Structure formats: C-alpha cells, structure tokens
Amino acid sequence: MAKGRTTSKLNIAIIHPDLGIGGAERLIVDAAVELASHGHKVHIFTAHHDKNRCFEETISGNFPVTVYGSFLPRHIFYRLHALCAYLRCLFVAICMLFMWPSFDVILADQVSIVIPVLKLKRSAKIVFYCHFPDLLLAQHTTFLRKLYRTPIDYVEEVTTGMADLILVNSNFTASTFAKTFTNLNAKGIRPAVLYPAVNVDQFKEPTSFKLNFLSINRFERKKNIELAISAFAMLHSPEASLTVAGGFDIRLKENVEYLEELKALAEREGISNRIRFITSCSTTERNTLLSECLCVIYTPKDEHFGIVPVEAMAAYKPVIACNSGGPLESVKNGVTGFLCDPTPEEFSSAMAKLIKDPKEAERMGREARKHVVDSFSTHTFGQSLNRYIVDIHRGKED
C-alpha cells in the first residue's frame, strides 16, 4: 500500500441532493475519489444524476452512484424549492436506510435534515459538510416567506448540530456558522475547516495564451456575472475578448432567465461580438479555456469559498476576484491575482494592468500554481479528509 494510505478500510456512504456540475458537486466527487484512493469502499446516493451533465468521475466506475427519488419535483410552480429539496433528500436517506446495509461513516452535505434519519443507523458516524448556512442563502423578504422559512431555518440548526463532525469550507464560513447558529456556538459546537481542492495534475503549464478574459460560474444571479461584462465593456480594448462559461441546467428557471439577461447586457454595452457564452462545458473544455485565457475573472461577493479561483491558479492563471469571502483566503493580492472592490471600475483597472503587461500575468500565474500545489491540492485535501473520517469512526474528536 502506498505511503500515507490508511490500513483501516471503511464502508462510506455519501449523500448529495443533485449530482450535477458545481462547486459543491466538485467537492463531493473529490471526496469520493480521494476516500476510494485511500482504500475505502465509497458509495454515492443522490436524488438526481444526469450522465450528460455531470463530472466524469461519477460515471467512470470507480465508485457506484445510486439515484432515488428523481421523480420527485424540484419545485412547485417555481416555488417551495427548499421544501422540495428536503423531501427529495429525505426520500434518498430513507431508501438508503432500508435498502442498504450499515455503513461505517456517512458523509452528507447541503441538506442537514437527513441527519436524524441517518442516525437511525446507530453503528454509523455522521459527518456533515456545511458549504454555507442555507438560511442565509434564502430570501426572507415578505411575511409569507418568513413564515415559510422559520421552521426550515430552525430545523437546519437543530439537525446540523446532530452530526458527529461538522466540516466547513473556509474560515469565513466558520465565522459565519458561529454567528448564524448561535445556539450551537453556545453549546461549544465548532466546525473544522477543510478547504476544497483541485487536482493540479490535470493542468499543464500553457505555452501560449490569448488576450481573453474568462469567467466561470453557474448561471445564477448571486454569481454577479454582469460585473465581468460591465468591467470588460469599460476596457475599450478591441483586441481583448471575454468568455462567460459555467454550469447551466435548462430545468432551472433562473439559469435560463439569467443567461438571457447577460446576453441582453452585452448587447446594450455594444460588446456582444466580443463575448462568447458557453453553457455546461465539460472538464476537458474548461481546461482548454483556462489554458488559453490571460486571466480568470471571479465576480461573486462574499463567496463562501469559491473553487474557481483555485482551479484557475492551478492552471497557471492569475485571478481577479472580489475582496471578500473565500477569495481572501485563496488569492494572494498582488502575487497570484488582484482582490478588488466589486465595481466595474476596480475590476476593469485590474484587467487593464494585465493587458498592458501580459508578462506580469505569466509571472503571477507561476506564483499561483505554486500556491495551489502547496495549499489546495487534492492530495492535501484527501489526507485531511481521510484523517477526519478515520478519527471520527474511532470515536476521536479534535
């Protein structure tokens, strides 16, 4: 067995709501791959898995993926998304409970309501990965919304606290967790930080590049992609171009609407002929886009962690990101990229610096690669996750 691999073979289940393409899904897939590489038997359970819109590792056969409840709705007339997500995940958990033998450790994320159901498997330890408190992502703008969310928010805190171990994706999320779940914090329940990671080996040092800026995000309004378009429009650099790529699900109304809004913005700015929109590109296509670009533009504000900047830096590319949230922990300002106020003027100024001096972009890219290898590789992630899993199974708590 390879050096560093554990001799303790565990039977591990992973529950994830929708195994599509996104940062949370990337982390879950990386967790499955790394745990399997440590000799554990890994099995993913989910309510949806589209083999035409997923990460390649989920169909490669290294670990099984079982779907329960794909017939259940994601929403009711584009409303009640949280309730439907809860019901879908509960259905997955109940099916797993009755149709599969006991697991040593169960890793769940996003939807904590499954935890009390999973605790019925008394021999299993439950690890919950909190990407961000869901109650902060939901809208509480009207009386009806507040009435709808109040029991859901209460259940989220109570059930999250039932996990044997809670992991979060950044120190920013850890501090938000403490401020949000005050009852858990008062009880001394503290999450451990486990940074998401990237497989650095998939990225080779590029031999050439174009004056192309690249934005990679899901087509969701909270990703603030219009900032990249508005900043690019302020450049007034006819030789430069912008590619907007990311996860797109035609089933999601917001994805469809937001893409059209972004195209309309590009038309109004008069730059539609220099912007390319790509929906749901494969990993290979994404890596090609990264290798060819000058820089990656990352526009979400107060992002919980943000895997895209880390992927970009692993691909030898500098990153321009907002000076808040996760990028404060992943991007070294002035060394591996630029951290800016979330305004078109600030972003455009940083973009102009790299157009003026492409060699600076190359230098930053090399520093970025070294930074990711040292701090955010899948090897580092896998070693840390394996230690948490093995220790919690043995009944240890840090």
CSV table of C-alpha atoms in Angstrom, one decimal:
chain,number,residue,atom,x,y,z
A,1,MET,CA,0.0,0.0,0.0
A,2,ALA,CA,1.2,3.5,-0.9
A,3,LYS,CA,2.9,5.5,1.8
A,4,GLY,CA,0.4,7.6,3.8
A,5,ARG,CA,-2.6,5.4,3.0
A,6,THR,CA,-4.6,4.1,5.9
A,7,THR,CA,-4.8,0.4,6.7
A,8,SER,CA,-8.4,0.9,8.1
A,9,LYS,CA,-10.9,0.1,5.3
A,10,LEU,CA,-14.2,1.7,5.9
A,11,ASN,CA,-17.6,1.4,4.2
A,12,ILE,CA,-18.5,5.0,3.4
A,13,ALA,CA,-21.8,6.4,2.1
A,14,ILE,CA,-22.1,9.9,0.6
A,15,ILE,CA,-25.5,11.7,0.2
A,16,HIS,CA,-25.8,14.7,-2.1
A,17,PRO,CA,-29.0,16.3,-3.3
A,18,ASP,CA,-28.3,16.7,-7.0
A,19,LEU,CA,-25.1,15.4,-8.6
A,20,GLY,CA,-24.7,18.0,-11.3
A,21,ILE,CA,-21.9,20.4,-12.1
A,22,GLY,CA,-20.9,23.0,-9.5
A,23,GLY,CA,-18.5,23.7,-6.6
A,24,ALA,CA,-20.4,21.6,-4.1
A,25,GLU,CA,-20.6,18.7,-6.5
A,26,ARG,CA,-16.9,19.0,-7.3
A,27,LEU,CA,-16.1,18.7,-3.6
A,28,ILE,CA,-18.3,15.7,-3.2
A,29,VAL,CA,-16.7,14.0,-6.2
A,30,ASP,CA,-13.2,14.8,-5.0
A,31,ALA,CA,-14.2,13.4,-1.5
A,32,ALA,CA,-15.4,10.2,-3.1
A,33,VAL,CA,-12.3,9.8,-5.3
A,34,GLU,CA,-9.8,10.5,-2.5
A,35,LEU,CA,-11.5,8.3,0.0
A,36,ALA,CA,-11.6,5.5,-2.5
A,37,SER,CA,-7.9,6.0,-3.2
A,38,HIS,CA,-7.3,5.5,0.5
A,39,GLY,CA,-8.8,2.0,0.2
A,40,HIS,CA,-12.3,2.8,1.5
A,41,LYS,CA,-15.4,1.4,-0.1
A,42,VAL,CA,-17.4,4.5,-1.3
A,43,HIS,CA,-21.0,4.7,-2.5
A,44,ILE,CA,-22.8,8.0,-3.5
A,45,PHE,CA,-26.5,8.4,-3.1
A,46,THR,CA,-28.4,11.2,-4.8
A,47,ALA,CA,-31.8,12.3,-6.0
A,48,HIS,CA,-30.6,13.3,-9.5
A,49,HIS,CA,-27.7,12.3,-11.7
A,50,ASP,CA,-27.8,13.3,-15.3
A,51,LYS,CA,-25.0,11.4,-17.1
A,52,ASN,CA,-24.9,14.0,-19.8
A,53,ARG,CA,-24.3,16.8,-17.3
A,54,CYS,CA,-22.0,15.6,-14.5
A,55,PHE,CA,-18.4,15.2,-13.6
A,56,GLU,CA,-16.7,12.4,-15.5
A,57,GLU,CA,-15.6,10.6,-12.3
A,58,THR,CA,-19.2,9.9,-11.4
A,59,ILE,CA,-19.6,7.6,-14.5
A,60,SER,CA,-16.1,6.2,-14.6
A,61,GLY,CA,-16.9,3.3,-12.4
A,62,ASN,CA,-14.5,4.0,-9.5
A,63,PHE,CA,-17.5,4.1,-7.1
A,64,PRO,CA,-21.2,3.5,-7.6
A,65,VAL,CA,-23.8,6.2,-7.8
A,66,THR,CA,-27.4,5.3,-6.9
A,67,VAL,CA,-30.4,7.5,-7.6
A,68,TYR,CA,-33.6,7.6,-5.6
A,69,GLY,CA,-36.4,10.0,-6.0
A,70,SER,CA,-35.6,11.6,-9.4
A,71,PHE,CA,-39.4,11.6,-10.0
A,72,LEU,CA,-39.9,14.0,-7.1
A,73,PRO,CA,-40.3,17.7,-8.0
A,74,ARG,CA,-37.5,20.2,-7.5
A,75,HIS,CA,-40.2,22.9,-7.0
A,76,ILE,CA,-43.9,23.5,-7.1
A,77,PHE,CA,-44.7,26.2,-9.7
A,78,TYR,CA,-41.2,27.5,-9.2
A,79,ARG,CA,-41.8,27.9,-5.5
A,80,LEU,CA,-41.0,25.9,-2.4
A,81,HIS,CA,-37.6,24.9,-3.6
A,82,ALA,CA,-36.3,24.3,-0.1
A,83,LEU,CA,-39.2,22.1,1.0
A,84,CYS,CA,-38.8,20.0,-2.2
A,85,ALA,CA,-35.1,19.7,-1.6
A,86,TYR,CA,-35.8,18.5,1.9
A,87,LEU,CA,-38.3,15.9,0.7
A,88,ARG,CA,-36.1,14.6,-2.0
A,89,CYS,CA,-33.1,14.2,0.3
A,90,LEU,CA,-35.3,12.6,3.0
A,91,PHE,CA,-36.5,10.1,0.4
A,92,VAL,CA,-32.9,9.3,-0.5
A,93,ALA,CA,-32.0,8.8,3.1
A,94,ILE,CA,-35.0,6.6,3.9
A,95,CYS,CA,-34.3,4.4,0.8
A,96,MET,CA,-30.7,4.1,1.9
A,97,LEU,CA,-31.7,3.3,5.4
A,98,PHE,CA,-33.9,0.3,4.4
A,99,MET,CA,-32.3,-0.9,1.3
A,100,TRP,CA,-28.6,-0.9,2.1
A,101,PRO,CA,-26.6,-2.5,4.9
A,102,SER,CA,-24.9,-0.4,7.6
A,103,PHE,CA,-22.1,2.0,6.8
A,104,ASP,CA,-19.2,2.9,9.0
A,105,VAL,CA,-19.4,6.6,8.1
A,106,ILE,CA,-21.9,8.7,6.2
A,107,LEU,CA,-20.9,12.0,4.7
A,108,ALA,CA,-23.8,14.4,3.9
A,109,ASP,CA,-23.8,18.0,2.7
A,110,GLN,CA,-26.2,20.9,1.9
A,111,VAL,CA,-29.3,19.4,3.4
A,112,SER,CA,-29.0,18.6,7.1
A,113,ILE,CA,-32.5,17.3,7.7
A,114,VAL,CA,-31.2,13.8,6.6
A,115,ILE,CA,-29.0,13.6,9.7
A,116,PRO,CA,-31.6,12.4,12.2
A,117,VAL,CA,-32.8,9.8,9.7
A,118,LEU,CA,-29.2,8.6,9.2
A,119,LYS,CA,-28.6,8.5,12.9
A,120,LEU,CA,-31.0,5.6,13.0
A,121,LYS,CA,-28.1,3.6,11.6
A,122,ARG,CA,-26.6,3.6,15.1
A,123,SER,CA,-23.3,2.0,14.0
A,124,ALA,CA,-22.6,4.8,11.6
A,125,LYS,CA,-20.9,8.1,12.3
A,126,ILE,CA,-22.3,11.1,10.6
A,127,VAL,CA,-20.1,13.8,9.0
A,128,PHE,CA,-21.9,16.9,7.7
A,129,TYR,CA,-20.1,19.3,5.3
A,130,CYS,CA,-21.7,22.8,5.6
A,131,HIS,CA,-20.8,24.8,2.5
A,132,PHE,CA,-22.8,27.7,4.0
A,133,PRO,CA,-25.8,28.1,6.3
A,134,ASP,CA,-28.8,27.7,4.0
A,135,LEU,CA,-30.9,30.1,5.9
A,136,LEU,CA,-28.5,32.9,4.8
A,137,LEU,CA,-28.9,31.9,1.1
A,138,ALA,CA,-32.7,32.0,1.3
A,139,GLN,CA,-34.9,35.1,0.9
A,140,HIS,CA,-36.9,36.4,3.9
A,141,THR,CA,-38.3,39.4,2.2
A,142,THR,CA,-42.0,39.0,2.8
A,143,PHE,CA,-44.2,37.9,5.7
A,144,LEU,CA,-45.1,34.7,3.8
A,145,ARG,CA,-41.5,33.9,3.1
A,146,LYS,CA,-40.6,34.4,6.7
A,147,LEU,CA,-43.5,32.2,7.8
A,148,TYR,CA,-42.3,29.5,5.3
A,149,ARG,CA,-38.6,29.7,6.2
A,150,THR,CA,-38.9,29.9,10.0
A,151,PRO,CA,-39.5,26.2,10.7
A,152,ILE,CA,-37.0,25.3,7.9
A,153,ASP,CA,-34.3,27.5,9.4
A,154,TYR,CA,-35.0,26.1,12.9
A,155,VAL,CA,-34.7,22.5,11.7
A,156,GLU,CA,-31.5,23.3,9.8
A,157,GLU,CA,-29.7,24.4,13.0
A,158,VAL,CA,-31.1,21.6,15.2
A,159,THR,CA,-30.3,18.9,12.7
A,160,THR,CA,-26.9,20.3,11.8
A,161,GLY,CA,-25.9,20.0,15.5
A,162,MET,CA,-26.8,16.3,15.5
A,163,ALA,CA,-23.8,15.4,13.3
A,164,ASP,CA,-20.8,13.7,14.9
A,165,LEU,CA,-18.5,16.1,13.0
A,166,ILE,CA,-19.2,19.3,11.1
A,167,LEU,CA,-16.8,20.5,8.4
A,168,VAL,CA,-16.8,23.9,6.6
A,169,ASN,CA,-15.0,25.1,3.5
A,170,SER,CA,-13.3,28.2,4.9
A,171,ASN,CA,-12.6,30.3,7.9
A,172,PHE,CA,-15.1,32.8,6.5
A,173,THR,CA,-17.8,30.1,6.6
A,174,ALA,CA,-16.7,29.0,10.1
A,175,SER,CA,-17.1,32.5,11.4
A,176,THR,CA,-20.5,32.9,9.7
A,177,PHE,CA,-21.5,29.5,11.1
A,178,ALA,CA,-20.8,30.7,14.6
A,179,LYS,CA,-22.7,34.0,14.1
A,180,THR,CA,-25.7,32.2,12.4
A,181,PHE,CA,-26.1,29.1,14.6
A,182,THR,CA,-25.8,30.9,17.9
A,183,ASN,CA,-27.3,28.0,19.9
A,184,LEU,CA,-24.8,25.6,18.5
A,185,ASN,CA,-22.0,28.0,19.2
A,186,ALA,CA,-23.2,28.5,22.7
A,187,LYS,CA,-23.0,24.7,23.2
A,188,GLY,CA,-19.4,24.7,22.1
A,189,ILE,CA,-20.1,23.1,18.7
A,190,ARG,CA,-17.3,24.3,16.4
A,191,PRO,CA,-16.9,23.2,12.8
A,192,ALA,CA,-13.5,22.2,11.5
A,193,VAL,CA,-12.2,23.8,8.3
A,194,LEU,CA,-11.5,21.6,5.3
A,195,TYR,CA,-10.7,23.6,2.2
A,196,PRO,CA,-11.9,22.2,-1.1
A,197,ALA,CA,-9.2,21.3,-3.5
A,198,VAL,CA,-8.3,20.7,-7.2
A,199,ASN,CA,-6.4,18.0,-9.0
A,200,VAL,CA,-3.3,20.0,-10.0
A,201,ASP,CA,-2.1,17.2,-12.3
A,202,GLN,CA,-4.8,17.9,-14.8
A,203,PHE,CA,-3.4,21.4,-15.6
A,204,LYS,CA,-0.2,21.7,-17.6
A,205,GLU,CA,1.8,24.9,-18.0
A,206,PRO,CA,0.4,26.7,-21.0
A,207,THR,CA,2.8,27.5,-23.9
A,208,SER,CA,0.8,30.4,-25.2
A,209,PHE,CA,-2.3,32.5,-24.4
A,210,LYS,CA,-4.8,34.9,-25.9
A,211,LEU,CA,-5.9,38.3,-24.7
A,212,ASN,CA,-9.1,36.6,-23.4
A,213,PHE,CA,-10.6,37.0,-20.0
A,214,LEU,CA,-12.5,34.0,-18.7
A,215,SER,CA,-15.5,33.9,-16.3
A,216,ILE,CA,-16.5,30.5,-14.9
A,217,ASN,CA,-19.7,30.3,-12.7
A,218,ARG,CA,-23.0,28.8,-12.6
A,219,PHE,CA,-25.6,30.9,-14.4
A,220,GLU,CA,-27.1,32.3,-11.1
A,221,ARG,CA,-27.7,35.9,-10.3
A,222,LYS,CA,-25.8,35.6,-7.0
A,223,LYS,CA,-22.7,35.0,-9.0
A,224,ASN,CA,-22.8,38.6,-10.2
A,225,ILE,CA,-21.5,37.8,-13.7
A,226,GLU,CA,-22.8,41.1,-15.0
A,227,LEU,CA,-19.8,42.7,-13.1
A,228,ALA,CA,-17.4,40.9,-15.5
A,229,ILE,CA,-19.4,42.1,-18.6
A,230,SER,CA,-19.6,45.7,-17.4
A,231,ALA,CA,-15.9,45.8,-16.4
A,232,PHE,CA,-14.9,44.3,-19.8
A,233,ALA,CA,-17.0,47.0,-21.5
A,234,MET,CA,-15.0,49.7,-19.7
A,235,LEU,CA,-11.7,48.4,-21.1
A,236,HIS,CA,-12.2,49.8,-24.6
A,237,SER,CA,-9.6,47.3,-25.8
A,238,PRO,CA,-10.7,45.9,-29.2
A,239,GLU,CA,-8.1,43.2,-29.2
A,240,ALA,CA,-9.4,41.6,-26.0
A,241,SER,CA,-12.3,39.2,-25.6
A,242,LEU,CA,-14.4,37.7,-22.8
A,243,THR,CA,-15.7,34.2,-22.4
A,244,VAL,CA,-18.5,33.5,-20.0
A,245,ALA,CA,-18.8,29.8,-19.2
A,246,GLY,CA,-20.4,27.7,-16.5
A,247,GLY,CA,-22.9,25.2,-15.2
A,248,PHE,CA,-26.3,25.6,-16.9
A,249,ASP,CA,-29.4,23.5,-16.2
A,250,ILE,CA,-32.3,24.1,-18.5
A,251,ARG,CA,-34.6,22.8,-15.8
A,252,LEU,CA,-33.8,25.8,-13.7
A,253,LYS,CA,-35.8,28.9,-14.5
A,254,GLU,CA,-33.1,31.2,-13.0
A,255,ASN,CA,-30.4,29.7,-15.3
A,256,VAL,CA,-32.4,30.3,-18.4
A,257,GLU,CA,-33.5,33.8,-17.4
A,258,TYR,CA,-30.1,34.9,-16.2
A,259,LEU,CA,-28.3,33.8,-19.4
A,260,GLU,CA,-30.7,35.9,-21.5
A,261,GLU,CA,-30.2,38.9,-19.1
A,262,LEU,CA,-26.4,38.6,-19.6
A,263,LYS,CA,-26.7,38.4,-23.4
A,264,ALA,CA,-29.0,41.5,-23.3
A,265,LEU,CA,-26.5,43.4,-21.2
A,266,ALA,CA,-23.7,42.6,-23.7
A,267,GLU,CA,-25.9,43.9,-26.5
A,268,ARG,CA,-26.6,47.2,-24.6
A,269,GLU,CA,-22.9,47.6,-23.9
A,270,GLY,CA,-22.1,47.1,-27.5
A,271,ILE,CA,-19.7,44.3,-26.9
A,272,SER,CA,-21.8,41.2,-27.8
A,273,ASN,CA,-19.5,40.5,-30.8
A,274,ARG,CA,-16.5,40.1,-28.4
A,275,ILE,CA,-18.3,37.9,-25.7
A,276,ARG,CA,-18.8,34.2,-26.0
A,277,PHE,CA,-21.3,32.3,-23.8
A,278,ILE,CA,-20.6,28.6,-23.2
A,279,THR,CA,-23.1,26.5,-21.1
A,280,SER,CA,-22.1,23.4,-19.2
A,281,CYS,CA,-18.7,22.8,-20.7
A,282,SER,CA,-17.0,19.5,-20.0
A,283,THR,CA,-13.9,19.3,-17.8
A,284,THR,CA,-11.7,19.0,-20.9
A,285,GLU,CA,-13.4,22.0,-22.5
A,286,ARG,CA,-13.0,24.0,-19.3
A,287,ASN,CA,-9.3,23.1,-19.0
A,288,THR,CA,-8.8,24.2,-22.6
A,289,LEU,CA,-10.5,27.6,-21.9
A,290,LEU,CA,-8.2,28.0,-18.8
A,291,SER,CA,-5.0,27.2,-20.7
A,292,GLU,CA,-5.9,29.8,-23.4
A,293,CYS,CA,-7.0,32.7,-21.3
A,294,LEU,CA,-5.0,35.6,-20.0
A,295,CYS,CA,-6.8,35.8,-16.6
A,296,VAL,CA,-9.9,34.5,-14.8
A,297,ILE,CA,-12.5,37.0,-13.6
A,298,TYR,CA,-14.4,35.8,-10.4
A,299,THR,CA,-17.3,38.1,-9.5
A,300,PRO,CA,-19.3,36.6,-6.6
A,301,LYS,CA,-19.3,38.8,-3.5
A,302,ASP,CA,-18.9,37.2,-0.1
A,303,GLU,CA,-18.5,33.8,-1.7
A,304,HIS,CA,-18.2,31.0,0.9
A,305,PHE,CA,-15.0,29.6,-0.6
A,306,GLY,CA,-15.1,29.6,-4.4
A,307,ILE,CA,-13.3,26.7,-6.1
A,308,VAL,CA,-13.0,28.5,-9.5
A,309,PRO,CA,-10.1,30.8,-8.3
A,310,VAL,CA,-8.2,27.8,-7.1
A,311,GLU,CA,-8.7,25.9,-10.3
A,312,ALA,CA,-7.6,28.9,-12.3
A,313,MET,CA,-4.4,29.3,-10.2
A,314,ALA,CA,-3.7,25.6,-10.6
A,315,ALA,CA,-3.9,26.2,-14.3
A,316,TYR,CA,-1.1,28.9,-14.0
A,317,LYS,CA,-3.6,31.8,-14.3
A,318,PRO,CA,-4.0,34.9,-12.2
A,319,VAL,CA,-7.4,35.7,-10.7
A,320,ILE,CA,-9.3,39.0,-10.3
A,321,ALA,CA,-11.8,38.5,-7.6
A,322,CYS,CA,-13.9,40.4,-5.0
A,323,ASN,CA,-12.1,41.3,-1.8
A,324,SER,CA,-14.5,39.4,0.4
A,325,GLY,CA,-15.3,35.9,1.5
A,326,GLY,CA,-13.3,32.8,0.4
A,327,PRO,CA,-11.0,34.5,-2.1
A,328,LEU,CA,-9.4,36.4,0.8
A,329,GLU,CA,-8.1,33.0,1.9
A,330,SER,CA,-7.2,31.6,-1.5
A,331,VAL,CA,-5.9,34.6,-3.6
A,332,LYS,CA,-2.8,36.4,-2.7
A,333,ASN,CA,-3.4,40.0,-3.6
A,334,GLY,CA,-0.7,41.4,-6.0
A,335,VAL,CA,1.0,38.0,-6.1
A,336,THR,CA,-1.4,35.4,-7.6
A,337,GLY,CA,-4.0,38.0,-8.7
A,338,PHE,CA,-5.9,41.0,-7.6
A,339,LEU,CA,-8.6,41.4,-4.9
A,340,CYS,CA,-10.9,44.3,-5.8
A,341,ASP,CA,-14.0,46.1,-4.6
A,342,PRO,CA,-17.0,44.7,-6.5
A,343,THR,CA,-17.3,47.6,-9.0
A,344,PRO,CA,-16.7,47.6,-12.8
A,345,GLU,CA,-14.2,50.4,-12.4
A,346,GLU,CA,-12.0,48.4,-9.9
A,347,PHE,CA,-12.2,45.2,-12.0
A,348,SER,CA,-11.6,47.0,-15.3
A,349,SER,CA,-8.5,48.6,-13.8
A,350,ALA,CA,-7.0,45.3,-12.8
A,351,MET,CA,-7.8,43.8,-16.2
A,352,ALA,CA,-6.1,46.7,-17.9
A,353,LYS,CA,-2.9,46.1,-15.9
A,354,LEU,CA,-2.7,42.6,-17.3
A,355,ILE,CA,-3.5,43.6,-20.9
A,356,LYS,CA,-0.7,46.3,-20.6
A,357,ASP,CA,1.8,43.7,-19.3
A,358,PRO,CA,1.0,40.1,-20.2
A,359,LYS,CA,4.3,39.0,-18.8
A,360,GLU,CA,3.1,40.1,-15.4
A,361,ALA,CA,0.1,37.7,-15.9
A,362,GLU,CA,2.6,34.9,-16.7
A,363,ARG,CA,4.6,35.7,-13.6
A,364,MET,CA,1.5,35.8,-11.4
A,365,GLY,CA,0.4,32.5,-13.0
A,366,ARG,CA,3.5,30.7,-12.0
A,367,GLU,CA,3.2,32.0,-8.4
A,368,ALA,CA,-0.4,31.0,-8.4
A,369,ARG,CA,0.4,27.4,-9.4
A,370,LYS,CA,3.0,27.1,-6.6
A,371,HIS,CA,0.5,28.5,-4.1
A,372,VAL,CA,-2.2,25.9,-5.0
A,373,VAL,CA,0.2,23.0,-5.0
A,374,ASP,CA,1.3,23.9,-1.5
A,375,SER,CA,-2.2,24.6,0.0
A,376,PHE,CA,-5.1,23.3,-2.1
A,377,SER,CA,-4.1,20.1,-3.9
A,378,THR,CA,-6.4,17.1,-3.8
A,379,HIS,CA,-3.6,15.2,-2.1
A,380,THR,CA,-3.7,17.6,0.8
A,381,PHE,CA,-7.5,17.6,0.8
A,382,GLY,CA,-7.6,13.8,0.7
A,383,GLN,CA,-5.1,13.3,3.6
A,384,SER,CA,-7.0,15.7,5.8
A,385,LEU,CA,-10.5,14.3,5.0
A,386,ASN,CA,-9.2,10.7,5.5
A,387,ARG,CA,-7.8,11.7,8.9
A,388,TYR,CA,-11.2,13.2,9.9
A,389,ILE,CA,-13.1,10.2,8.7
A,390,VAL,CA,-10.9,7.6,10.4
A,391,ASP,CA,-10.7,9.6,13.6
A,392,ILE,CA,-14.5,10.1,13.9
A,393,HIS,CA,-15.0,6.4,13.2
A,394,ARG,CA,-12.6,5.6,16.0
A,395,GLY,CA,-14.6,7.9,18.3
A,396,LYS,CA,-11.9,10.6,18.4
A,397,GLU,CA,-12.8,14.3,18.3
A,398,ASP,CA,-10.4,17.1,17.8
